[in-house]
CSV table of N, CA and C in Angstrom, one decimal:
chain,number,residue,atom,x,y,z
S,1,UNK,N,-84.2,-81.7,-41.6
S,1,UNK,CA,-84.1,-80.2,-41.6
S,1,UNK,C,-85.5,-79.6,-41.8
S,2,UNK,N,-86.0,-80.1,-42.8
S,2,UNK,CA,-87.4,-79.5,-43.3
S,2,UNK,C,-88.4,-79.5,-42.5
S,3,UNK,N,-88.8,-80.9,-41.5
S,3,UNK,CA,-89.7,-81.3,-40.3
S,3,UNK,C,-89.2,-80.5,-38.9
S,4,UNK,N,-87.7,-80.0,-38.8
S,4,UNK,CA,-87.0,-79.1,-37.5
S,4,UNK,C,-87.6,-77.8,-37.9
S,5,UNK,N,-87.4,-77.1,-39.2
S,5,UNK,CA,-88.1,-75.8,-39.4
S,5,UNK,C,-90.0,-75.6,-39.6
S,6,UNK,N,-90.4,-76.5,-39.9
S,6,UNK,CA,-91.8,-76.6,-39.8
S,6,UNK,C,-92.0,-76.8,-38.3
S,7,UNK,N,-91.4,-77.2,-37.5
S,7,UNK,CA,-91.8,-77.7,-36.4
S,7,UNK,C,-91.9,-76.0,-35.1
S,8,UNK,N,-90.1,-75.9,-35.7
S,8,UNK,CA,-90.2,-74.1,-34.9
S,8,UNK,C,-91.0,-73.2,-35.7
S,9,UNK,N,-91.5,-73.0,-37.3
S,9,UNK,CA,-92.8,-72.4,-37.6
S,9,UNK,C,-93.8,-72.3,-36.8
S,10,UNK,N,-94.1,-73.8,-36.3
S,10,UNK,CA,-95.5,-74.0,-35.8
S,10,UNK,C,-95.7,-73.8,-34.5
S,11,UNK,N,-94.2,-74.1,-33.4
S,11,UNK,CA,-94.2,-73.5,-32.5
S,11,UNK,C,-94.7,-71.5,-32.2
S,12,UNK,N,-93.4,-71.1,-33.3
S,12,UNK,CA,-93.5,-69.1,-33.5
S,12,UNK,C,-94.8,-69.2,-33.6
S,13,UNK,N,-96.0,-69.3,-34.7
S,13,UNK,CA,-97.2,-69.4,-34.9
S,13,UNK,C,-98.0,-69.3,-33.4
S,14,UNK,N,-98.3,-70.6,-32.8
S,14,UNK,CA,-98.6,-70.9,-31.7
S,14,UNK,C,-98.6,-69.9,-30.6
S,15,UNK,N,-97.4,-69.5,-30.1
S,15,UNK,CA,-96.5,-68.5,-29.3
S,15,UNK,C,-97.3,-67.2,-29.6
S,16,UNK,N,-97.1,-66.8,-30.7
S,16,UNK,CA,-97.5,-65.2,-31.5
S,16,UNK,C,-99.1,-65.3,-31.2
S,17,UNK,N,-99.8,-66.3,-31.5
S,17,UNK,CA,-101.5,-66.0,-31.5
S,17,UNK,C,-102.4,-66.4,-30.2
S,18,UNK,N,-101.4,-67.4,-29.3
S,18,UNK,CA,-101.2,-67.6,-27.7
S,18,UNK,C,-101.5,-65.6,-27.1
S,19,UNK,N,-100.4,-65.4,-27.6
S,19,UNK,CA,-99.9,-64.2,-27.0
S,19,UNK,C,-101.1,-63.0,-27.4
S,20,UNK,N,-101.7,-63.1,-28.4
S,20,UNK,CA,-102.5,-61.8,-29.0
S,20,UNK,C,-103.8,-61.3,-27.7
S,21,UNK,N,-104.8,-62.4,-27.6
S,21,UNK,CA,-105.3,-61.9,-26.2
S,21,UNK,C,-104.7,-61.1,-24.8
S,22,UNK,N,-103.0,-62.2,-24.7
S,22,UNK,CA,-102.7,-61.5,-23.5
S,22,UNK,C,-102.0,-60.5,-23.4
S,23,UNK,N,-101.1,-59.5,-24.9
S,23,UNK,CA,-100.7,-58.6,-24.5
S,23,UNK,C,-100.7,-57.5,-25.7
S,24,UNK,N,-101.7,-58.1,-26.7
S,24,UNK,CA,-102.2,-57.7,-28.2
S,24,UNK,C,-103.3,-56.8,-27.7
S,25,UNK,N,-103.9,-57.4,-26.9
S,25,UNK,CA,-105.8,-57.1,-27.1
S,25,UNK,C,-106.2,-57.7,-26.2
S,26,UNK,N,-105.7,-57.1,-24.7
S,26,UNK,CA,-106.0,-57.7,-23.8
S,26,UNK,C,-107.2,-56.9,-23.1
S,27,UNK,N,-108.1,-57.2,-21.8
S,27,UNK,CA,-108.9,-56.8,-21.9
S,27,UNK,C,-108.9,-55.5,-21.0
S,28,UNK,N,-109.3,-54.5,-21.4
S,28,UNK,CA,-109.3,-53.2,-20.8
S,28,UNK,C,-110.6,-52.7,-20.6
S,29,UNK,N,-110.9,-51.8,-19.2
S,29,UNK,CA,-112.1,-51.5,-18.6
S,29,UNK,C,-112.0,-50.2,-18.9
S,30,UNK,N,-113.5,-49.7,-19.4
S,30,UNK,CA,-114.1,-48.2,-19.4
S,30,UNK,C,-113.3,-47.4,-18.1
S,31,UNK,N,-113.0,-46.1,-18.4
S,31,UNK,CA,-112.7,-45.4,-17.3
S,31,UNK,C,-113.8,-44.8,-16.3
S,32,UNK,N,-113.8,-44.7,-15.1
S,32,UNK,CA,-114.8,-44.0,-14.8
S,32,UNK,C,-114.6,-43.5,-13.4
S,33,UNK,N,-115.1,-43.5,-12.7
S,33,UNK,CA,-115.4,-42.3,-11.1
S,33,UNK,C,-114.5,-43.7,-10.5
S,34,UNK,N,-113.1,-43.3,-9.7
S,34,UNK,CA,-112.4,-44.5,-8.9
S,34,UNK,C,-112.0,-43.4,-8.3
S,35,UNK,N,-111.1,-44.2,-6.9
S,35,UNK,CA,-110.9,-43.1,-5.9
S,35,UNK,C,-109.3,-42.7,-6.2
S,36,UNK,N,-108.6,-43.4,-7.1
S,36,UNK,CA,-107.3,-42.7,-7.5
S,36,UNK,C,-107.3,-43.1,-8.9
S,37,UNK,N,-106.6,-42.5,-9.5
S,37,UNK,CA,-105.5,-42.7,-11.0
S,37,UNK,C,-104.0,-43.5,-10.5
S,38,UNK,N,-103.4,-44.3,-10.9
S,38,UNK,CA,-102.2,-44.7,-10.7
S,38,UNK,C,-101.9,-45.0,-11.8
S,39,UNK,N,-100.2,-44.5,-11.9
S,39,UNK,CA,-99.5,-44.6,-13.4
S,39,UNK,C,-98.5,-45.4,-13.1
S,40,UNK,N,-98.6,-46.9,-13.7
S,40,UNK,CA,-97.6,-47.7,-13.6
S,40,UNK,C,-96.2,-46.9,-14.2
S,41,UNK,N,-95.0,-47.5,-13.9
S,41,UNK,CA,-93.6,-46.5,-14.0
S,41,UNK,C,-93.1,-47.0,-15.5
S,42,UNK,N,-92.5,-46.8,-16.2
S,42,UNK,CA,-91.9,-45.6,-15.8
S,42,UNK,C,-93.1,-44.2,-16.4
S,43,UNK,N,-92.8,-43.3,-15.8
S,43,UNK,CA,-93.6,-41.9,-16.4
S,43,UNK,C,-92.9,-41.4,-17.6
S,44,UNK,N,-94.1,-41.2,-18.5
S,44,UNK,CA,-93.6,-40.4,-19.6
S,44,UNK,C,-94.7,-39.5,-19.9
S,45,UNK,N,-94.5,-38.9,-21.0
S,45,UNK,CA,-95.5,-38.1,-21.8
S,45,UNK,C,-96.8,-38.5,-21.7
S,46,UNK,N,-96.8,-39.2,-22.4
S,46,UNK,CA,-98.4,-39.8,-23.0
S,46,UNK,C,-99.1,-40.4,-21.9
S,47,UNK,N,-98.5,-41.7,-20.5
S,47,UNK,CA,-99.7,-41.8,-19.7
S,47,UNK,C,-99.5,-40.8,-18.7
S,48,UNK,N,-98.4,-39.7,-18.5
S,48,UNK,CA,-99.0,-38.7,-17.7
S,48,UNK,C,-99.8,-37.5,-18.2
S,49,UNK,N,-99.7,-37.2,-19.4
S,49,UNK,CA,-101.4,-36.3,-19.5
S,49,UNK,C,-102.3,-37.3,-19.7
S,50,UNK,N,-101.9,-38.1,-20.1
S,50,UNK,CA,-104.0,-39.3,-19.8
S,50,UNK,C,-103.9,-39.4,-18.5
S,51,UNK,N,-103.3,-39.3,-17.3
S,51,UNK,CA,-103.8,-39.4,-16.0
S,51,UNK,C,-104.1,-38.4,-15.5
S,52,UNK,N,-103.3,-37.5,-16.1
S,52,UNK,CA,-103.9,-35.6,-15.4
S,52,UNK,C,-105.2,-35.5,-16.2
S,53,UNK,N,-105.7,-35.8,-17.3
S,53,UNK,CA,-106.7,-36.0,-17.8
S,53,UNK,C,-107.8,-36.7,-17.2
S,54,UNK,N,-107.3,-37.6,-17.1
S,54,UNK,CA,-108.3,-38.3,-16.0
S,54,UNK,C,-108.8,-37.3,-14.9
S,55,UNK,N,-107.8,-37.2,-13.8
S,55,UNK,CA,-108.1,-36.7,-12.8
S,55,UNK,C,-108.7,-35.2,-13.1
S,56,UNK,N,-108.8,-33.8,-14.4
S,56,UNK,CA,-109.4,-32.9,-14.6
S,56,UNK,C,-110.9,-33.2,-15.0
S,57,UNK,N,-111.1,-34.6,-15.7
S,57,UNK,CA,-112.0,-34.9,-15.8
S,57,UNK,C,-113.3,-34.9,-15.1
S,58,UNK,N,-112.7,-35.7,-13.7
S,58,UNK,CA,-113.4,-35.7,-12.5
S,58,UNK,C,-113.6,-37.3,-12.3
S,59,UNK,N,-112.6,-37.8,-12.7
S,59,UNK,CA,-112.5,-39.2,-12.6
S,59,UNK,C,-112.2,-39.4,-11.4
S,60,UNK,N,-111.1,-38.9,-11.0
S,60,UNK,CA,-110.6,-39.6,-9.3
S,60,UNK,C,-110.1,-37.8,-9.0
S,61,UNK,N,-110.1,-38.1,-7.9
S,61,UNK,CA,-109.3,-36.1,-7.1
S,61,UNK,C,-107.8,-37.1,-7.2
S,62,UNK,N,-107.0,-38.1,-7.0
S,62,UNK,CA,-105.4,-38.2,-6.6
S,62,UNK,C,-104.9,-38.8,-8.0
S,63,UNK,N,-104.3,-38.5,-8.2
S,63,UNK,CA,-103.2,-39.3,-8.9
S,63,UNK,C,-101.7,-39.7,-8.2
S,64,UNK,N,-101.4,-40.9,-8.6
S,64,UNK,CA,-99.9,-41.6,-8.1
S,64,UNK,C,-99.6,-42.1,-9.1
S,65,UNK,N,-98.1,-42.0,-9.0
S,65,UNK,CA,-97.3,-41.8,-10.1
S,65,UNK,C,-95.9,-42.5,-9.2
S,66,UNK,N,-95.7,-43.7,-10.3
S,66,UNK,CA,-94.2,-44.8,-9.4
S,66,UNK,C,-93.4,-44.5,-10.7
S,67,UNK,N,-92.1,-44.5,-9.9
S,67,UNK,CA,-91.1,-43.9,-10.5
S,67,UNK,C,-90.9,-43.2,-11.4
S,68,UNK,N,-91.3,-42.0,-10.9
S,68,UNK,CA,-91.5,-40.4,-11.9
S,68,UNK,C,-90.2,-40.7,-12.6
S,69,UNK,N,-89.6,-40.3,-13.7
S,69,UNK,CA,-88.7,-40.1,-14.7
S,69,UNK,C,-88.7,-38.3,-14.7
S,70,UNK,N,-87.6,-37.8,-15.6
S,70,UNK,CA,-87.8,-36.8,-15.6
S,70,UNK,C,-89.0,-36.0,-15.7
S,71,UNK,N,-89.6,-36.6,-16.8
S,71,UNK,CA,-91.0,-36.1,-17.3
S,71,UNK,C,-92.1,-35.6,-16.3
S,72,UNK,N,-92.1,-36.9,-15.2
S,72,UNK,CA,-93.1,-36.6,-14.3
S,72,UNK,C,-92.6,-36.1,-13.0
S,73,UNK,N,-91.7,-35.6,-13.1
S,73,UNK,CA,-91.0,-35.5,-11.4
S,73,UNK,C,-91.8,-33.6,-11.1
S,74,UNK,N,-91.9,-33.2,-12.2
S,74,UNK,CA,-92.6,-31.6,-11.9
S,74,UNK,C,-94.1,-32.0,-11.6
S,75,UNK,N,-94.9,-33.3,-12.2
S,75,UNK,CA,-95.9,-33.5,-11.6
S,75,UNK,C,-96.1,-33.6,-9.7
S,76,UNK,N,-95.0,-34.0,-8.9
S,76,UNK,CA,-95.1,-34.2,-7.4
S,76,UNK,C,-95.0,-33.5,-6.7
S,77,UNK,N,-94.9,-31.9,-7.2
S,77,UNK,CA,-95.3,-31.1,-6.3
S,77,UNK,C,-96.6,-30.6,-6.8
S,78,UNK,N,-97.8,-30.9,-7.9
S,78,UNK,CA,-98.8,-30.8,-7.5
S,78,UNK,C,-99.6,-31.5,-6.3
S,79,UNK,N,-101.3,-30.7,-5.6
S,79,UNK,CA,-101.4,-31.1,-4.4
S,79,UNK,C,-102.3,-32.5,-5.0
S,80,UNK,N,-102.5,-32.6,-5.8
S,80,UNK,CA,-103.1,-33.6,-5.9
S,80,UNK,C,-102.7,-35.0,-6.6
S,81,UNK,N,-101.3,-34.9,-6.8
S,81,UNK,CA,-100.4,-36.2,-6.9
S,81,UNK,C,-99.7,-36.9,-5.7
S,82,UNK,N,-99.4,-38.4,-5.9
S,82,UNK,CA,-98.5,-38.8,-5.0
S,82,UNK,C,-97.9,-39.4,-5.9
S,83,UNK,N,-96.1,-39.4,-5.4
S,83,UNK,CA,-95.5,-40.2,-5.9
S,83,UNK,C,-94.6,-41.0,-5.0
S,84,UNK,N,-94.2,-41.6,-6.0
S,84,UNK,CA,-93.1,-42.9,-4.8
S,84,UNK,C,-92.2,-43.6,-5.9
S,85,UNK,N,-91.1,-44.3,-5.5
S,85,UNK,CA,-89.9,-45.3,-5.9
S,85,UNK,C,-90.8,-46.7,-5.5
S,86,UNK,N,-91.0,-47.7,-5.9
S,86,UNK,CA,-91.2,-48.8,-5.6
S,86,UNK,C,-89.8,-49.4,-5.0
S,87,UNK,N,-90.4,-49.8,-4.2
S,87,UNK,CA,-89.0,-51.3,-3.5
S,87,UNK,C,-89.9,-52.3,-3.4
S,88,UNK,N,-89.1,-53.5,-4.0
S,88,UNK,CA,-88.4,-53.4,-5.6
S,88,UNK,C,-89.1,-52.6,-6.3
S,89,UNK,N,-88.0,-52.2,-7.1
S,89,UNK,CA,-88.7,-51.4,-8.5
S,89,UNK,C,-88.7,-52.6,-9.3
S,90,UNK,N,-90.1,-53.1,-9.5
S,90,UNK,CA,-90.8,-54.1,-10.2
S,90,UNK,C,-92.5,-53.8,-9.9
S,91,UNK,N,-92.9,-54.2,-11.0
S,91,UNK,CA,-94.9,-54.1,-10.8
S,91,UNK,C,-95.3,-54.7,-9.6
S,92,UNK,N,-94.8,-55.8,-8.9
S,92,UNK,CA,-94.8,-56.5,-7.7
S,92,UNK,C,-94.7,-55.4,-6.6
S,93,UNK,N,-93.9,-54.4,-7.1
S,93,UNK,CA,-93.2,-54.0,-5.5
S,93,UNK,C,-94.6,-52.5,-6.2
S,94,UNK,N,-94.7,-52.1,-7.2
S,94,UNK,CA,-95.6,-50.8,-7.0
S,94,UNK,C,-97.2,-51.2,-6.7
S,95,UNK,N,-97.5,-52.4,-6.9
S,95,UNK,CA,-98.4,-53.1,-6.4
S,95,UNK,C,-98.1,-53.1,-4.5
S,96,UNK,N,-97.5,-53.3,-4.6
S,96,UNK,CA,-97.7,-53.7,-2.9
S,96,UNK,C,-97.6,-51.8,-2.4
S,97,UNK,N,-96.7,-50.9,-3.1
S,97,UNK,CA,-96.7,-49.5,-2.8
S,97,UNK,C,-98.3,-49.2,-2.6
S,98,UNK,N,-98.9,-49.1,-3.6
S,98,UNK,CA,-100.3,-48.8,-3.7
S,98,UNK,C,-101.4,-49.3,-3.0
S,99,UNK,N,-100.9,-50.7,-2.6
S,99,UNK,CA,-101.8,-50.9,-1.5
S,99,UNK,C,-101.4,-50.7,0.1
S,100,UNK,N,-100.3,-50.0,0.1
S,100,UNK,CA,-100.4,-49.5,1.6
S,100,UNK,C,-100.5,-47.9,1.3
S,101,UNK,N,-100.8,-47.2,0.5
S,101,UNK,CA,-101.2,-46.0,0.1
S,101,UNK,C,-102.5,-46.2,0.3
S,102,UNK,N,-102.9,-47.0,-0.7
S,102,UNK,CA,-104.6,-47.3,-0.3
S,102,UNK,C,-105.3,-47.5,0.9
S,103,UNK,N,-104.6,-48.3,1.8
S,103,UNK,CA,-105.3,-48.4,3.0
S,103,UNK,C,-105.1,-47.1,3.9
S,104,UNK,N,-103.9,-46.4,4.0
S,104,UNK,CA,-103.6,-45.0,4.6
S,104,UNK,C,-105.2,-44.0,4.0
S,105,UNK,N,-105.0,-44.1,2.9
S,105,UNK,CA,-106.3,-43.4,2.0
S,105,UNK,C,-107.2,-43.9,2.2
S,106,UNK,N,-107.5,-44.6,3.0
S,106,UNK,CA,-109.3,-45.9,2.4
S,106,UNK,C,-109.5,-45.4,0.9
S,107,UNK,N,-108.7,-46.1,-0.1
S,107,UNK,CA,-109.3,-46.0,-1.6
S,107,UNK,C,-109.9,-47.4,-1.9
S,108,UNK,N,-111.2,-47.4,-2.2
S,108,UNK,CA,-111.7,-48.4,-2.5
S,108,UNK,C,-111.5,-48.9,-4.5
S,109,UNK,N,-111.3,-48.1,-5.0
S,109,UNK,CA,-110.9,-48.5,-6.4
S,109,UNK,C,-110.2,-47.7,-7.1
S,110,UNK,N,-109.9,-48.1,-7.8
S,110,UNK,CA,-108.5,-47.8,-8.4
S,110,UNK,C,-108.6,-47.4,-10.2
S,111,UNK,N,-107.9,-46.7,-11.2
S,111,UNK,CA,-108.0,-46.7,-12.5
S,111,UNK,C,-106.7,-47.0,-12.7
S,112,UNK,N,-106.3,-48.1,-13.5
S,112,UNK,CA,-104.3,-48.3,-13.4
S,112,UNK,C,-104.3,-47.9,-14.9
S,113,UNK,N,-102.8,-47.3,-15.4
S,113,UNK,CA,-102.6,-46.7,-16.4
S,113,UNK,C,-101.2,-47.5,-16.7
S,114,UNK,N,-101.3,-48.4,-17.8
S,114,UNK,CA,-100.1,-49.0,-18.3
S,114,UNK,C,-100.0,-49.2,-19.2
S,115,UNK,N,-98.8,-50.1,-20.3
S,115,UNK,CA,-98.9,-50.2,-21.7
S,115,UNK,C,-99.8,-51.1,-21.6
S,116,UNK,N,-100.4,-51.4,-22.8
S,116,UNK,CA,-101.4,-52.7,-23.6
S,116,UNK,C,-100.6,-53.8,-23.5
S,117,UNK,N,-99.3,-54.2,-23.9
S,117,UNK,CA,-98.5,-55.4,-23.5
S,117,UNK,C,-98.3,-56.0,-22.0
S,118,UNK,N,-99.0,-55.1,-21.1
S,118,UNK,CA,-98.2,-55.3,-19.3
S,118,UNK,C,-100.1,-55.1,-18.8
S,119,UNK,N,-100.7,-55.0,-19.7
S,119,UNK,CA,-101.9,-55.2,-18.8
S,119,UNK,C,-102.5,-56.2,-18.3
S,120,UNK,N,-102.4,-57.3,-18.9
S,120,UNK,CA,-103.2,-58.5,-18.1
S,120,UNK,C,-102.0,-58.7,-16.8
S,121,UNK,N,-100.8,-59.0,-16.9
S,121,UNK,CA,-100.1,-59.3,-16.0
S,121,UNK,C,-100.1,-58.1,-14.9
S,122,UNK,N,-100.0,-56.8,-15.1
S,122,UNK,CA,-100.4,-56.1,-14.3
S,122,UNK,C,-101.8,-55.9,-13.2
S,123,UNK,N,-102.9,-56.6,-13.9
S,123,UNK,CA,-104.1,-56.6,-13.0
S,123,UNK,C,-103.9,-57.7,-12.2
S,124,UNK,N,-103.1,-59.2,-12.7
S,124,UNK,CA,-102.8,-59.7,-11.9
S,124,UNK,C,-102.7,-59.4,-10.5
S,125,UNK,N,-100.8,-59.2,-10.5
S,125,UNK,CA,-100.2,-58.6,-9.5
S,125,UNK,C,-101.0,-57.6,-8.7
S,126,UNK,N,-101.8,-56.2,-9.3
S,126,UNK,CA,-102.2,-55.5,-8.5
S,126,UNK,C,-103.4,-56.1,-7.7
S,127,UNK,N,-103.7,-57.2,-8.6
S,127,UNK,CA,-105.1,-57.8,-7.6
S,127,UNK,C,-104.7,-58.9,-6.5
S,128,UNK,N,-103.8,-59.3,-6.7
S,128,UNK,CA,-103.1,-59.6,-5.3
S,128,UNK,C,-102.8,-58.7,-3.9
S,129,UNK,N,-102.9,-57.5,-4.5
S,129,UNK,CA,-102.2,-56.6,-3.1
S,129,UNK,C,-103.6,-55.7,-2.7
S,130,UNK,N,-104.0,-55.6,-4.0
S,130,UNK,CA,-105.1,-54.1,-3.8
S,130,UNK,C,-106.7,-55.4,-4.0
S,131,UNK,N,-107.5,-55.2,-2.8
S,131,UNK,CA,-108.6,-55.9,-3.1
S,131,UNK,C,-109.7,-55.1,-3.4
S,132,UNK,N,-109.3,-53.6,-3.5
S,132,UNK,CA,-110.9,-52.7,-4.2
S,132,UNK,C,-111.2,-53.2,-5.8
S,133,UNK,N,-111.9,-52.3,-6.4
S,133,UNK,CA,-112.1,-52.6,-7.7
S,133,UNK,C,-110.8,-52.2,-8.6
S,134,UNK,N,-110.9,-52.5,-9.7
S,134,UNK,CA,-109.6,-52.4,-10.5
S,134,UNK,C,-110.0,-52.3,-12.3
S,135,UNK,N,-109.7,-50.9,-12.2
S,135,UNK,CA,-110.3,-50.7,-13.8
S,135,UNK,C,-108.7,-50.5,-14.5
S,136,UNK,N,-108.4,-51.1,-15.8
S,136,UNK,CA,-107.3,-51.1,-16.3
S,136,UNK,C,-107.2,-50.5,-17.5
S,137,UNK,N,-106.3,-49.5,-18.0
S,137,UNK,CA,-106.0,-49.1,-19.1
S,137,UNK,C,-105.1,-48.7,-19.8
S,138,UNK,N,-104.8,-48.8,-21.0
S,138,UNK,CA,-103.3,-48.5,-21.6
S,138,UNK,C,-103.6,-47.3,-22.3
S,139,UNK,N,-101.8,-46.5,-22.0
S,139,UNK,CA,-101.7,-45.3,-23.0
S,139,UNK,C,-101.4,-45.7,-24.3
S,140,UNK,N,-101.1,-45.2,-25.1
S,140,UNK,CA,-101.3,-45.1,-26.6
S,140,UNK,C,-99.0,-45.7,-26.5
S,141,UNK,N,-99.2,-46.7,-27.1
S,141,UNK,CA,-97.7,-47.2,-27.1
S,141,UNK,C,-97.3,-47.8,-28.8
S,142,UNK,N,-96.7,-47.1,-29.3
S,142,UNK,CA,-96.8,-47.4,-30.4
S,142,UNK,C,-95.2,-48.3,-30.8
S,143,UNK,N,-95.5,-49.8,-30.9
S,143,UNK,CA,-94.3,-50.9,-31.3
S,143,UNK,C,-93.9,-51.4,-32.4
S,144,UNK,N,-93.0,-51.3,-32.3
S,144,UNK,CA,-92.5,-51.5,-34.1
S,144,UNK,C,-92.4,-53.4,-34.0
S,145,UNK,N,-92.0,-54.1,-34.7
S,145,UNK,CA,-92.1,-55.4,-34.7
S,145,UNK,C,-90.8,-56.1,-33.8
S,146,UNK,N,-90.0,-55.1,-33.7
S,146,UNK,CA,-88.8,-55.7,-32.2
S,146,UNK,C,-89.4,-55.5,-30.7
S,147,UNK,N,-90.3,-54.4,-31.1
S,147,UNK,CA,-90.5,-53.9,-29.7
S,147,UNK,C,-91.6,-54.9,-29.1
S,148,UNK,N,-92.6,-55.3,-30.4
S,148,UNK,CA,-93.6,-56.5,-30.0
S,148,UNK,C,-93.1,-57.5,-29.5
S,149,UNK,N,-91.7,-58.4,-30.1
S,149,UNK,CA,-90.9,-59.6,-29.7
S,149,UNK,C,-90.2,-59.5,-28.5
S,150,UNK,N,-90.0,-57.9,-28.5
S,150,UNK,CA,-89.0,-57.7,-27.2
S,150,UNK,C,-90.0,-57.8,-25.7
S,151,UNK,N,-92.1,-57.7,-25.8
S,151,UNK,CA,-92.5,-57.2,-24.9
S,151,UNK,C,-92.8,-59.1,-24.7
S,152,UNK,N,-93.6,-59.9,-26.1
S,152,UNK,CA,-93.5,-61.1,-25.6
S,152,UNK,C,-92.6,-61.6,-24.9
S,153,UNK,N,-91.3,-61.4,-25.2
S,153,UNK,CA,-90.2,-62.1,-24.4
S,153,UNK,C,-90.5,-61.6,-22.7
S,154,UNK,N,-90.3,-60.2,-23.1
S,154,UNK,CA,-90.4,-60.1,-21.3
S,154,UNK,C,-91.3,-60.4,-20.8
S,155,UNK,N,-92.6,-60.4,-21.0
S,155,UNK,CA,-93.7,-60.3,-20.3
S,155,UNK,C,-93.9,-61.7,-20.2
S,156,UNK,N,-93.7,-62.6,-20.8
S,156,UNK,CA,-93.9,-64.0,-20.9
S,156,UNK,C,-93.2,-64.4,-19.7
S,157,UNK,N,-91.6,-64.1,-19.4
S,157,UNK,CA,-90.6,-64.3,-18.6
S,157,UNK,C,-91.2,-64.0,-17.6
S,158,UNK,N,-91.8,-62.7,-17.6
S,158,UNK,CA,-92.1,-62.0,-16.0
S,158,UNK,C,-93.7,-62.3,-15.0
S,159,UNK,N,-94.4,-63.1,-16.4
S,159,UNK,CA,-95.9,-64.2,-16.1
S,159,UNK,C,-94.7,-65.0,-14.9
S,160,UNK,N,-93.9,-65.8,-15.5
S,160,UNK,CA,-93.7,-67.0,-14.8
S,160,UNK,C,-92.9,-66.5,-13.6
S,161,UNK,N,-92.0,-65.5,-13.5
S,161,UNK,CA,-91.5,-65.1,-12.1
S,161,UNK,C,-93.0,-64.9,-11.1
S,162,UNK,N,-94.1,-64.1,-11.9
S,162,UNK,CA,-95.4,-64.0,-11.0
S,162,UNK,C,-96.0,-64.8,-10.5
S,163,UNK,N,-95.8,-66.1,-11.5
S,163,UNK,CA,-96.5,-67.2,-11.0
S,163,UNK,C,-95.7,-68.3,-10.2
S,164,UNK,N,-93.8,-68.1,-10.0
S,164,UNK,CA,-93.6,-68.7,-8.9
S,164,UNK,C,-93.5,-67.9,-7.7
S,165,UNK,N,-94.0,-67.2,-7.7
S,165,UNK,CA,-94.1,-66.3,-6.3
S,165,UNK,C,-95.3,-65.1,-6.0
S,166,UNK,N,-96.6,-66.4,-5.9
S,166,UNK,CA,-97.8,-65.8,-5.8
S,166,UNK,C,-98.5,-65.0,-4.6
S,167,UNK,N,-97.3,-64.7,-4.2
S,167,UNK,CA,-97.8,-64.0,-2.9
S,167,UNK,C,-97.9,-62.1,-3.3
S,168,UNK,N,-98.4,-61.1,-2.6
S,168,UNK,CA,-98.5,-59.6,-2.9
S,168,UNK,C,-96.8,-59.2,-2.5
């Protein structure tokens, strides 16, 4: 019993500090001059004024916004948003959205707006579909210690659906 619970210790340990780079303190780029803002889904509060922020800034003139929720659905009738439903509604499918938005647009790079737990996996996927530049950054998400276990679990799960089907 004593060598089966040291054993799953050292596995949780492993797992937990594995994981800290890829969805703890993953790596995120300075914002700066890109030809759109895009707000991975769902929309809420917090990354839709950091992307209207952005774009008052003088970061990018467009913002896109996948799967507006209530929050963001009054944002798509401004003229300088686009929105859309992903098919699938999955990062896969708002990845592949954004790159045929992009080529309709000639946008050669991009500022993506997601949580800190879905960012490396997210540059992934979008670097599959979208080949401009790709600056990445998270809104302010604040996780209690279920919501940490609950993003490893997914995000871990959702690495390997990515990685058996590496296509855009």
């Amino acid at each position: 019993m004593g060598i089966a619970l040291a054993w799953v210790g050292a596995s949780f340990a492993v797992v937990v500090f594995a994981g800290l780079p890829v969805y703890v303190f993953p790596k995120t780029d300075k914002p700066r001059t890109v030809d759109a803002v895009f707000l991975l889904g769902p929309i809420n509060t917090w990354n839709l004024r950091l992307g209207e922020r952005y774009v008052e800034a003088g970061l990018a003139s467009t913002l896109v916004l996948s799967t507006p929720t209530e929050t963001g659905r009054g944002a798509c009738t401004r003229t300088y948003v686009i929105c859309f439903r992903p098919d699938p509604s999955t990062t896969q499918g708002e990845a592949q959205e954004f790159a045929r938005l992009a080529e309709i647009h000639s946008w050669d790079s991009a500022l993506v707006v997601t949580t800190t737990a879905h960012i490396t996996r997210a540059r992934m996927l979008m670097s599959r579909c979208f080949s401009g530049e790709l600056l990445m950054v998270s809104y302010w998400s604040q996780y209690d210690i279920s919501e940490w276990i609950h993003q490893y679990l997914y995000q871990t799960g959702a690495f390997f659906k990515a990685w058996l089907h590496p296509d855009c």
